[in-house]
Every structure is written in structure tokens, then in C-alpha cells.
Short mmCIF file of C-alpha atoms in Angstrom, two decimals:
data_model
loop_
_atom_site.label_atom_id
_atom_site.label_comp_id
_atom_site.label_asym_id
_atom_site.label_seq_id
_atom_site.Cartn_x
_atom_site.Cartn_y
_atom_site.Cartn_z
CA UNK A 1 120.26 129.39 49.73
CA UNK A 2 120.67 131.08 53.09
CA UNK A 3 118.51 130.75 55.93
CA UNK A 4 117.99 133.97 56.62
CA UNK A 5 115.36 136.09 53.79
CA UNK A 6 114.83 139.56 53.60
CA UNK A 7 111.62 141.06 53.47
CA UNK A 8 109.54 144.43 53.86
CA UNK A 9 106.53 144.65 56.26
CA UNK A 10 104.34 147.88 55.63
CA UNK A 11 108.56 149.63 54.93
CA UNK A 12 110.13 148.28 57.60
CA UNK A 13 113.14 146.07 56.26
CA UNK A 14 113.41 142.61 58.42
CA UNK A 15 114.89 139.68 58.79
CA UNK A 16 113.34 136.09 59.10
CA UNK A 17 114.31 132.86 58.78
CA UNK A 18 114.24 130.98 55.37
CA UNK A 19 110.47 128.72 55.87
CA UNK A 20 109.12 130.88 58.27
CA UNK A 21 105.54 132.47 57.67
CA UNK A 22 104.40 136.11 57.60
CA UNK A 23 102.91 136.19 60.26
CA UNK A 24 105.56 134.95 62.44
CA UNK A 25 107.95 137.52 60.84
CA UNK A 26 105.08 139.82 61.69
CA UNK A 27 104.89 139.12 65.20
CA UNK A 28 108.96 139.16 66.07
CA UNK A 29 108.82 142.84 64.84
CA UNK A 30 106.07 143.61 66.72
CA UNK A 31 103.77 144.43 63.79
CA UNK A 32 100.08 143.43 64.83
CA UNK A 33 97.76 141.40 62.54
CA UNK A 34 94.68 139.90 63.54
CA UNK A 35 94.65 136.53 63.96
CA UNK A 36 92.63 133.28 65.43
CA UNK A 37 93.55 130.22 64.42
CA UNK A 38 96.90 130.44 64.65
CA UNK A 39 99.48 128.96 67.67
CA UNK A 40 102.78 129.04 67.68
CA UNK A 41 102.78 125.26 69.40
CA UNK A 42 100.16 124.05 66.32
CA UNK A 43 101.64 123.58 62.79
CA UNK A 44 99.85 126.55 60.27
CA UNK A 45 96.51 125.85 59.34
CA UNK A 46 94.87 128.86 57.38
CA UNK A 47 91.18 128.55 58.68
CA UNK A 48 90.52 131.74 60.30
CA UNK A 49 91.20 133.87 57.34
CA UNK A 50 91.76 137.06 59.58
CA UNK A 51 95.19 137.11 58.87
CA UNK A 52 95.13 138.12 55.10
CA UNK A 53 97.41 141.09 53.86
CA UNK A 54 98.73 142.28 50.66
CA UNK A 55 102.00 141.10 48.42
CA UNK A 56 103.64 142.73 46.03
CA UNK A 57 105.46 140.58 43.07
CA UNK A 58 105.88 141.60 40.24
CA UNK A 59 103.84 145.28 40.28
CA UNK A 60 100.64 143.00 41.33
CA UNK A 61 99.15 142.83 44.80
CA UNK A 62 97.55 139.86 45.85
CA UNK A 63 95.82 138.81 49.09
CA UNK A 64 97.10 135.85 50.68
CA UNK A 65 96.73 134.50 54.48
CA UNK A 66 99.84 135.43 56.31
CA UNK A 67 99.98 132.37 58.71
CA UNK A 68 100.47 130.20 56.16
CA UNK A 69 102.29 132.13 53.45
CA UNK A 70 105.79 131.60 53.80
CA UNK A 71 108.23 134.51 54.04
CA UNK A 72 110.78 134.97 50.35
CA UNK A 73 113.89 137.10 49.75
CA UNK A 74 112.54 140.90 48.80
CA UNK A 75 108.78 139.53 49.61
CA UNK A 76 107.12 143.20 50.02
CA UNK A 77 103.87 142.90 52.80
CA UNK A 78 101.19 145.59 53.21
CA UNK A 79 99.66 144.85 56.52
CA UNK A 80 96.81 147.41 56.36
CA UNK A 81 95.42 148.67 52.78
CA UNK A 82 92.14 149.84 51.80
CA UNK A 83 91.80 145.84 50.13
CA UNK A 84 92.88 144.01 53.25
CA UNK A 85 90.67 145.57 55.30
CA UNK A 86 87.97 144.96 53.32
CA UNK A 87 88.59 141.57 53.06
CA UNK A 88 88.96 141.50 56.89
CA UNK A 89 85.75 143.24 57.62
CA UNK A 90 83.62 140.37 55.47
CA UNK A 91 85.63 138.08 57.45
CA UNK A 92 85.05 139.38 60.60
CA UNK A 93 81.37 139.38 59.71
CA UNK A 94 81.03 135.90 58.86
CA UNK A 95 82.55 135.02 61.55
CA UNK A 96 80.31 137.22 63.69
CA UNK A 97 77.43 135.52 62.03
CA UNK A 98 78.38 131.89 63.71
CA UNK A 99 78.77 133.66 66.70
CA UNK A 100 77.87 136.96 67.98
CA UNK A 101 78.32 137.02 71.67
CA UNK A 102 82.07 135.82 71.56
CA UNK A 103 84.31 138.80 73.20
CA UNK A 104 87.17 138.28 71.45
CA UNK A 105 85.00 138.65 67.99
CA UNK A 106 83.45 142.13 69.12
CA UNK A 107 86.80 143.19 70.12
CA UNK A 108 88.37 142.80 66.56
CA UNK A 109 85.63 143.79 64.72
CA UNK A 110 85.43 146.96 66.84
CA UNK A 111 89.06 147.48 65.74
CA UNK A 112 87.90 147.02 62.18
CA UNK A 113 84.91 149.28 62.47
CA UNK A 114 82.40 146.67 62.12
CA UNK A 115 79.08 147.40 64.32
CA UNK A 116 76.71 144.76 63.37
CA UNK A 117 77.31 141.41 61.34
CA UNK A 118 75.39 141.95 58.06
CA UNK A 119 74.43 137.76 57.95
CA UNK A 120 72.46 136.42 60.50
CA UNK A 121 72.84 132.90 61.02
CA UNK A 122 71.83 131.04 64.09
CA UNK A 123 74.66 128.59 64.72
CA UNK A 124 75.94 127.35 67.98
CA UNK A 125 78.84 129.36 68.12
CA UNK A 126 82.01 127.10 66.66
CA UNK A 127 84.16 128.96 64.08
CA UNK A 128 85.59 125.97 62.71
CA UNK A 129 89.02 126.95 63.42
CA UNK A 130 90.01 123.46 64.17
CA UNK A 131 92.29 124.75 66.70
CA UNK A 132 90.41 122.32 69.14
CA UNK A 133 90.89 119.00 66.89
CA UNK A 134 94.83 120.07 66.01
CA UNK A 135 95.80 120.56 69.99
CA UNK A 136 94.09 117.25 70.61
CA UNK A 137 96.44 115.38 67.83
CA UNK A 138 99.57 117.62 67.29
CA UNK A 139 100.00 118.76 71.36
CA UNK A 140 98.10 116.39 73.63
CA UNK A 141 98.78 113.51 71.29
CA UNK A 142 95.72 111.67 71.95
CA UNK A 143 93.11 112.85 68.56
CA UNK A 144 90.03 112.54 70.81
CA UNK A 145 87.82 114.95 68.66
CA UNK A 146 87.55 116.00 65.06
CA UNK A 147 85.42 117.34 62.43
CA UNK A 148 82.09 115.57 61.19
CA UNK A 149 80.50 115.84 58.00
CA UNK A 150 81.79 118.72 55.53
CA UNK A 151 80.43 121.98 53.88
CA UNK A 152 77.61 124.05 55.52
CA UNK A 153 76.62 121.07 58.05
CA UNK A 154 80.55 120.42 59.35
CA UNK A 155 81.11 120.88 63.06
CA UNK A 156 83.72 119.88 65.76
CA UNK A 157 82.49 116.19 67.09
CA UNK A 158 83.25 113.25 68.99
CA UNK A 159 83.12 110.32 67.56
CA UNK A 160 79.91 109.09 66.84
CA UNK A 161 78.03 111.99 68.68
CA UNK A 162 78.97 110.12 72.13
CA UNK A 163 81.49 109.91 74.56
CA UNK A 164 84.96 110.30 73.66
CA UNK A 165 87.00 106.99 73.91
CA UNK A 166 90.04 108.70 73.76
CA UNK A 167 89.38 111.73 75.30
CA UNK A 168 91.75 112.08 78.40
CA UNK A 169 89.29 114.98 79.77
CA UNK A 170 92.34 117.61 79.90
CA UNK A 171 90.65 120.40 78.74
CA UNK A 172 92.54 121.47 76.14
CA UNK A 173 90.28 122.05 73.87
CA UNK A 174 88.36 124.17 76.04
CA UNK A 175 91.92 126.10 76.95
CA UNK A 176 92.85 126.84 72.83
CA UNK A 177 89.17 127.53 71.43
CA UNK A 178 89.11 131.48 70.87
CA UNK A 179 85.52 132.01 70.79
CA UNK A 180 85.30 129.70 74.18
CA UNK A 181 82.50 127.23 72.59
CA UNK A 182 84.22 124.80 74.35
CA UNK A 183 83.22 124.72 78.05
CA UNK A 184 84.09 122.19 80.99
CA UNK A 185 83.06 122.17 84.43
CA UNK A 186 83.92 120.50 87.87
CA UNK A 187 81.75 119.43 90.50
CA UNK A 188 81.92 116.82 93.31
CA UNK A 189 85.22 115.74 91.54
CA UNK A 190 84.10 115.23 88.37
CA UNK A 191 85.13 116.86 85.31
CA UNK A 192 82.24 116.71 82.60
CA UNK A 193 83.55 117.73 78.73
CA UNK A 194 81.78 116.43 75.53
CA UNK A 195 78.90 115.74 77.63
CA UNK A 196 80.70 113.09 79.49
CA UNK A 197 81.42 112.57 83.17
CA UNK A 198 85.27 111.92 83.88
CA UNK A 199 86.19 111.20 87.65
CA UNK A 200 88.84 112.69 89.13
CA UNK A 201 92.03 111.43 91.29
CA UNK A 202 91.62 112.84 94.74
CA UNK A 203 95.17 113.65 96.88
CA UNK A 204 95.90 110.38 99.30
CA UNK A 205 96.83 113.31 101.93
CA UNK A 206 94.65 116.24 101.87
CA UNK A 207 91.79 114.88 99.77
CA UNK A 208 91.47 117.80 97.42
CA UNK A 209 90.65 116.44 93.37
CA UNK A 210 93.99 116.77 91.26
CA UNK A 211 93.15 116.00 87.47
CA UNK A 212 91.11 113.36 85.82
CA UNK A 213 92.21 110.19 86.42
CA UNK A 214 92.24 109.12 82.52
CA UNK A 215 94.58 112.06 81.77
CA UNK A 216 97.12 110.99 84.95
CA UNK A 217 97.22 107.82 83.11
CA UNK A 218 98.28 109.43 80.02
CA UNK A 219 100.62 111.27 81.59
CA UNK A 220 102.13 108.04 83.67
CA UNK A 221 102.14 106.07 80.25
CA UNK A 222 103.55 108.31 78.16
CA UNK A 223 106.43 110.03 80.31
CA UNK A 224 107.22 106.54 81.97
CA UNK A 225 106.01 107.66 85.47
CA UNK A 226 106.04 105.41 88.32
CA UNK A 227 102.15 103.85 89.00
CA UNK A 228 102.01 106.04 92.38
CA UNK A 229 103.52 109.41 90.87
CA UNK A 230 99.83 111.75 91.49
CA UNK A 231 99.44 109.75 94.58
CA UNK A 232 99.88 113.04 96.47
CA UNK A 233 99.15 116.75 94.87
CA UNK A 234 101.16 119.58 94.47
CA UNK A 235 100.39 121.34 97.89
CA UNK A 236 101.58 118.49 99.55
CA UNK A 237 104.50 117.59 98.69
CA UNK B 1 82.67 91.13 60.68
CA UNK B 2 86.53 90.71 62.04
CA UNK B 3 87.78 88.66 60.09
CA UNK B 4 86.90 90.56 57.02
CA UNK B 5 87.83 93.77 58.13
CA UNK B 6 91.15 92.40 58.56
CA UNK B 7 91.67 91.05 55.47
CA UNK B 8 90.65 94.44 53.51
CA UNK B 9 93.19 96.36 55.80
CA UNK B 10 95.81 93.51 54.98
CA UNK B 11 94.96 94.15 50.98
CA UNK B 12 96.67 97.50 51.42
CA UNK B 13 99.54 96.68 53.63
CA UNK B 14 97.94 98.09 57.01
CA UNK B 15 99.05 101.07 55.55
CA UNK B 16 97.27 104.02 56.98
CA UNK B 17 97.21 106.06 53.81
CA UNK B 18 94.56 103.30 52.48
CA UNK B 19 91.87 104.88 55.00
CA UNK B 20 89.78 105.71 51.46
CA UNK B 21 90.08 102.55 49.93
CA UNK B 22 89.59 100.57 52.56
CA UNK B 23 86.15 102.41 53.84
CA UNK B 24 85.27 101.47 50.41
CA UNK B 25 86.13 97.77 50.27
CA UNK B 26 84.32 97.70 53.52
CA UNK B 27 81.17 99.51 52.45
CA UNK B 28 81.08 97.22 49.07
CA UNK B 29 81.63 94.32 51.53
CA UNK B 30 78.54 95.09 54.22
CA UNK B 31 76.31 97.60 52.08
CA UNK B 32 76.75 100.48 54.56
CA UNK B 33 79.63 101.27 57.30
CA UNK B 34 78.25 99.79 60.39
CA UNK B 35 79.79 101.67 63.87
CA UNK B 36 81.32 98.27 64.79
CA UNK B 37 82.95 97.98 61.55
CA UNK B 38 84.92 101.22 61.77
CA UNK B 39 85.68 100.82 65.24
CA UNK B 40 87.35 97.68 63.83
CA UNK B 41 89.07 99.26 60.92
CA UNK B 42 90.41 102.03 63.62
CA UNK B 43 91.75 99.47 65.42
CA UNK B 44 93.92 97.58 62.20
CA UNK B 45 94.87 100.50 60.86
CA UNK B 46 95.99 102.14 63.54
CA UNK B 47 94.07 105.59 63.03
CA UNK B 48 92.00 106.92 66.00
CA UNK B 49 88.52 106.43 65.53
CA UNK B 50 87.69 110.36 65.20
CA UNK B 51 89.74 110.23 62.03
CA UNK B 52 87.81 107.83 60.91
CA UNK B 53 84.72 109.13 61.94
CA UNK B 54 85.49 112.59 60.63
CA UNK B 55 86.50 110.52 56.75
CA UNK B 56 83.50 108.68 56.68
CA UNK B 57 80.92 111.48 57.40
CA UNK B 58 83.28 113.72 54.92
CA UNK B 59 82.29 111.71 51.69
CA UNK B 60 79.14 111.41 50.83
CA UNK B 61 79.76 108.34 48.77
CA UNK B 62 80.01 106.82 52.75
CA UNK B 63 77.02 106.01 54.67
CA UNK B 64 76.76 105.31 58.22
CA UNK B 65 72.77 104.27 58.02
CA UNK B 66 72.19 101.10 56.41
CA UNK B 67 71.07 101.45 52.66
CA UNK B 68 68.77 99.50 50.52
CA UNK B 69 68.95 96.46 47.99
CA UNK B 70 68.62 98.81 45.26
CA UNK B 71 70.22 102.08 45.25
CA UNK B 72 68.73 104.86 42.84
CA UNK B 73 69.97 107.86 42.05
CA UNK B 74 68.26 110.42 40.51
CA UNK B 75 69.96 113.60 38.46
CA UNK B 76 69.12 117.38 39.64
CA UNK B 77 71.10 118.82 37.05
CA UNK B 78 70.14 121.61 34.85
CA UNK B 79 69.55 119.56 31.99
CA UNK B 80 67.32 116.43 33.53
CA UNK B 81 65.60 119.68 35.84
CA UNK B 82 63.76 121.54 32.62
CA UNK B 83 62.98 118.28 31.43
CA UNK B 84 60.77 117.56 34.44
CA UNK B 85 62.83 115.99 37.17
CA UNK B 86 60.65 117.22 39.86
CA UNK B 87 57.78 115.33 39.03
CA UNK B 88 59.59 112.16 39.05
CA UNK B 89 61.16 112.87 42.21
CA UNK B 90 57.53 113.55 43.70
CA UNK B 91 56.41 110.34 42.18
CA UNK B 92 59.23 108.36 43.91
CA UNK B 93 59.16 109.94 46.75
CA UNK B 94 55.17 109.16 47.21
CA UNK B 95 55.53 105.11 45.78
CA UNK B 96 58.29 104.28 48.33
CA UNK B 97 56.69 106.06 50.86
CA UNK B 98 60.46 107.79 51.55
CA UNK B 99 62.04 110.89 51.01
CA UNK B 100 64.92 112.34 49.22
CA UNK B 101 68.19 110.69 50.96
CA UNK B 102 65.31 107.89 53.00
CA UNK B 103 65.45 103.83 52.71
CA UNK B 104 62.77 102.03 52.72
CA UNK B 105 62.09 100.33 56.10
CA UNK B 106 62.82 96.51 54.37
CA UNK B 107 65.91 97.74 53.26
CA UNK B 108 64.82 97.53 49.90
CA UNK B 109 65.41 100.90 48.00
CA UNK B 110 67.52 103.84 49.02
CA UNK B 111 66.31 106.76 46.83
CA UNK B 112 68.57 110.31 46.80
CA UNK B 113 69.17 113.44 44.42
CA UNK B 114 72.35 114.09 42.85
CA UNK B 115 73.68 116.46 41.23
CA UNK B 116 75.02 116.09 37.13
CA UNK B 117 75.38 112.42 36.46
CA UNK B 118 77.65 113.48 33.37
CA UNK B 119 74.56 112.12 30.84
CA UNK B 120 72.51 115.32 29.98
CA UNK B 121 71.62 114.26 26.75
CA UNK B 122 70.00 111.30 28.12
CA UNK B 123 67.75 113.95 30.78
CA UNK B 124 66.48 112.77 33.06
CA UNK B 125 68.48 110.23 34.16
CA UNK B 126 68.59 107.97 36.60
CA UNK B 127 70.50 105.38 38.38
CA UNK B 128 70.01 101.84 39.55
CA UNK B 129 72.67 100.30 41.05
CA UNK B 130 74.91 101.55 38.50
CA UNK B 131 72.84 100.96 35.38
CA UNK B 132 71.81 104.28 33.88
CA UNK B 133 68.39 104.97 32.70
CA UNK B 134 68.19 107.59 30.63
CA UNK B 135 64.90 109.74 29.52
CA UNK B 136 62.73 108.76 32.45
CA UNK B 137 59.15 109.43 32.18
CA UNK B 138 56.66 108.93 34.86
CA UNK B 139 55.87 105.89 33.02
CA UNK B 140 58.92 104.24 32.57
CA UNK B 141 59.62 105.19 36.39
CA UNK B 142 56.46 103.12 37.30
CA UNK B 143 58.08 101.07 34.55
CA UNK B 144 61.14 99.83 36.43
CA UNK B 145 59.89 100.22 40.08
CA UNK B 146 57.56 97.43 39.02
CA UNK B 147 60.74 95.11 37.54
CA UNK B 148 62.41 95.85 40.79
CA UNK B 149 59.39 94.36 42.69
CA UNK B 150 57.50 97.55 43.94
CA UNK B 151 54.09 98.10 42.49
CA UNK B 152 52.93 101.81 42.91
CA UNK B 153 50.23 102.82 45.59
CA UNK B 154 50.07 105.91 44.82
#
């Protein structure tokens, strides 16, 4: 087998490489599909379910999630058909329903023509896209966070419900979450995430606050940094 | 509580695949899965603690919360349901003084629902500590609370 495949998205003939996914194929052509849960730097999850277009094998469609279905020689994709959008609308709705107020949300469903979520649910606001939980393990390396209990009462937790032991208070998490559940703040140099209080290193020179001190460490320990390396901040040096 | 931990993770080679297994050794082995306990078996098995968090709340065969001597479980299926399931339930549920998913404060009984126990033909049915009963009655629920020591108030 080669490593190159060809495929068809919505006519136009392309050209991806053997294991990619549709959507990445997608997004190197510049064709635009909706999508949330998906990062180039995380491995593909499928939680989102915006993503979904139609395939053609075999004169039968079929509606699969294009971040995680992978790309096949003479795959034909339908990005936008009466059926996908449908299926995006609900999705968009549901999604809507565990939180209404997030910007990015309104924005797609706009695009979609949705005005009004048809479920109302009052829940905190978490999608469940797990993009939090996978940054945590696959990026920061450090699996501070992850999901508790399963069905209608999962949601994104620390362990326990308490603080996070191995939390490094980098604010990750609260960078990758789409619907920005996630929230940090700063104050008196202290960063508080997960409803705990991390101090900060302050600058031996100009005294402003750098980064939490737990994530320096991580940083020292893991990249082999000398014990005085965030000493001194960026300005000064 | 060390020591054992660390022979249960040293039953399956240390090998983090075991995560399952083990959580199961452990709650046959203490009765429930005690906060220290998983700590521990984070540590020996080298998985971080929110993966083991996140398995034990996943199954609901786990339980964090301590759970009684004797463990019943009653059937909610269709079958054990027409032939008058909710009554019994209310009965428990008012003689233990606990409800659905509850332990008794001496950590005597843990009483929950389920969902098909796989015996319909013996509706209702219900579980003690892995013995089935099958065609419960009101009776024979006041019955067996009464060989299990707990004489009904209610």
C-alpha cells in the first residue's frame, strides 16, 4: 500500500496521507467542518459529534464522525447534505442544552440555523469533550483531572472532589476547553484552579509573579533544568 | 491496609492493565474501596490517582462508601415489576429505615435496585449476598430480614 490515498470531499479530488482522518484531509484543503473536540496536538477522540458528514461505499451513505474516521483510497465525503445537517442541528442542540451562554455554541448553531435549543437542561455548562482530561495526560503529561462517574451523572473532576495532587496549576485546561467552563484566576500571586490556591514564583529582580511554582518544578524536572533556571523572569533577562 | 494492597497488585504482575481486577480483589478484601486504599493502589501500580478515581466511580459494581454485612439486591425488571416489586421495595425501604442505594448506619445491610437479575421466572427476585431468592412476597421478605437478624418495625 502507498501512503498517499485518494479521496473526494463534496467533488473536489485530494490527496491525504494513508491513516490520516477526514477531517484533517478536510482542513489541508481548506474545506470547513464544524468541530470541538478535536486538536491537532490531542490524539482523535470522537466526543463532540459536530463533525459528522456523509460516505459513500458501495451506493449507501452513512454518517460517520470525520475526526475519527480515517481517510481510504476512492473514500467519497459529502460535507453538507440535507442528513448531515440534520444530524448537526440535534447536535448542536444538545449541546446547547448543557450550555447555553457559551459563544462559541451560539456561533455554530447560528451557522446551522438553530435559534433556540429545543431541551432544556440546567447543567453547569461542561460538554464532556474531554479535551480538558486528554491535554492534562497526552500534552502536559501530568493526568491531574479526569472524568467521574458515567452516563447522565459523568462530569470532569479532580480526584476525590478536592484538590488536585497532581495538578501543576498550568492552566491548560482552562486554555483547550471550548465552551470556557474552565476558569482560573490570579490575585496577590496566587493562581486558584479546581478550587485550589497555588502560589506563585515571584522574579528575584523585579518582583513581578512568573508561573506557579508547582508547574516550574515540572518544568525543571522534566526538561533537566538547573534548580535556579525561573530565578529571574523573562523581562529581565 | 499496605501490605495487602501490595500483594493484590503483585498477583497481577504490577501490571497496569490489572486496574479492574485489582479494584476488585481490593473491594472483596476491605468490603468497600476506602480513599486510602486507592491512593495506595495508585501508587503500586503506577496509574495517577484520577485514573483511578475516574475507574472506580465508572462501575457501579465499585463503591467508594462503605457497604453493609449483607448486601441485597433487589430486581426492577419488567418481569419481578408486574409481579409487585414496588411494594417490597417500600417494605424494605421502611424496615431498614434506608433508602434505595442507603446502608444501614451499623453497617449491617446495604439495600439497592437493579435492573434484570437474569431470573424472571423466579419474579421477584432478590439477592443476598449472592444467594438468590426467588418469588419474594412481603412475607417471605419479613421472612429472611428476620434470619438475617432484623426484626421489622414497621
Amino acid at each position: 500500500m502507498s501512503d498517499k490515498v485518494n479521496l473526494t470531499i463534496d467533488g473536489r479530488k485530494l490527496e491525504a496521507p494513508a491513516g490520516s482522518t477526514i477531517l484533517q484531509a478536510a482542513k489541508d484543503a481548506n474545506i470547513y467542518i464544524p468541530h470541538l473536540c478535536h486538536n491537532d496536538e490531542l490524539k482523535p477522540y470522537g466526543a463532540c459529534r459536530l463533525c459528522v458528514v456523509e460516505i459513500t461505499h458501495r451506493n449507501r451513505t452513512r454518517i460517520v464522525a470525520s475526526c475519527i474516521y480515517e481517510v481510504a483510497e476512492g473514500l467519497e465525503v459529502q460535507t453538507v447534505t440535507e442528513r448531515v445537517l440534520n444530524v448537526r442541528k440535534l447536535v448542536i442542540e444538545l449541546l446547547l442544552s448543557r450550555n447555553k451562554k457559551s459563544q462559541v455554541l451560539q456561533d455554530i448553531a447560528q451557522k446551522l440555523e438553530v435559534e433556540k435549543s429545543r431541551f432544556e437542561l440546567d447543567i453547569k455548562g461542561c460538554i464532556l469533550c474531554g479535551m480538558c482530561i486528554r491535554t492534562c495526560k497526552e500534552v502536559v503529561g501530568v493526568n491531574a483531572i479526569g472524568y467521574k462517574s458515567r452516563g447522565f451523572t459523568r462530569e470532569v473532576a479532580t480526584p476525590f472532589d478536592e484538590t488536585p495532587p497532581d495538578c501543576i496549576a498550568c492552566g491548560s485546561c482552562a486554555y483547550v476547553c471550548p465552551v470556557d467552563f474552565i476558569q482560573y484566576s490570579e490575585k496577590n500571586g496566587v493562581r486558584t484552579i479546581w478550587n485550589t490556591e497555588f502560589p506563585m514564583q515571584k522574579c528575584t529582580k523585579c518582583g513581578r509573579h512568573i508561573a506557579p511554582v508547582k508547574q516550574l518544578d515540572h518544568f525543571k524536572e522534566t526538561l533537566n533544568l538547573p534548580e535556579d533556571h525561573f530565578d529571574i523572569c523573562l523581562h529581565c533577562r | 491496609m499496605e501490605n495487602t494492597i501490595k500483594a493484590i497488585v503483585e498477583k497481577y504482575d504490577s501490571n497496569k492493565g490489572f486496574l479492574v481486577p485489582v479494584l476488585q480483589d481490593v473491594q472483596k478484601e476491605l468490603n468497600y474501596l476506602p480513599r486510602e486504599a486507592l491512593d495506595l493502589v495508585s501508587k503500586f501500580l503506577k496509574v495517577s490517582i484520577s485514573q483511578v478515581f475516574e475507574v472506580a466511580t465508572f462501575y457501579k459494581a465499585f463503591s467508594l462508601e462503605p457497604r453493609g454485612k449483607y448486601q441485597m439486591a433487589l430486581c426492577q425488571g419488567t418481569a419481578c415489576h408486574v409481579r409487585g416489586v414496588p411494594l417490597i421495595v417500600d417494605h424494605i425501604e421502611r424496615t431498614l429505615e434506608i433508602k434505595d442505594g442507603e446502608t444501614t448506619e451499623d453497617l449491617m445491610y446495604t439495600f439497592e435496585t437493579v435492573n434484570c437479575l437474569g431470573a424472571c421466572a423466579l419474579g421477584p427476585v432478590m439477592v443476598v449476598n449472592e444467594e438468590y431468592h426467588g418469588k419474594m412476597t412481603i412475607a417471605k421478605t419479613d421472612k429472611l430480614l428476620k434470619k438475617l437478624g432484623k426484626e421489622g418495625n414497621a
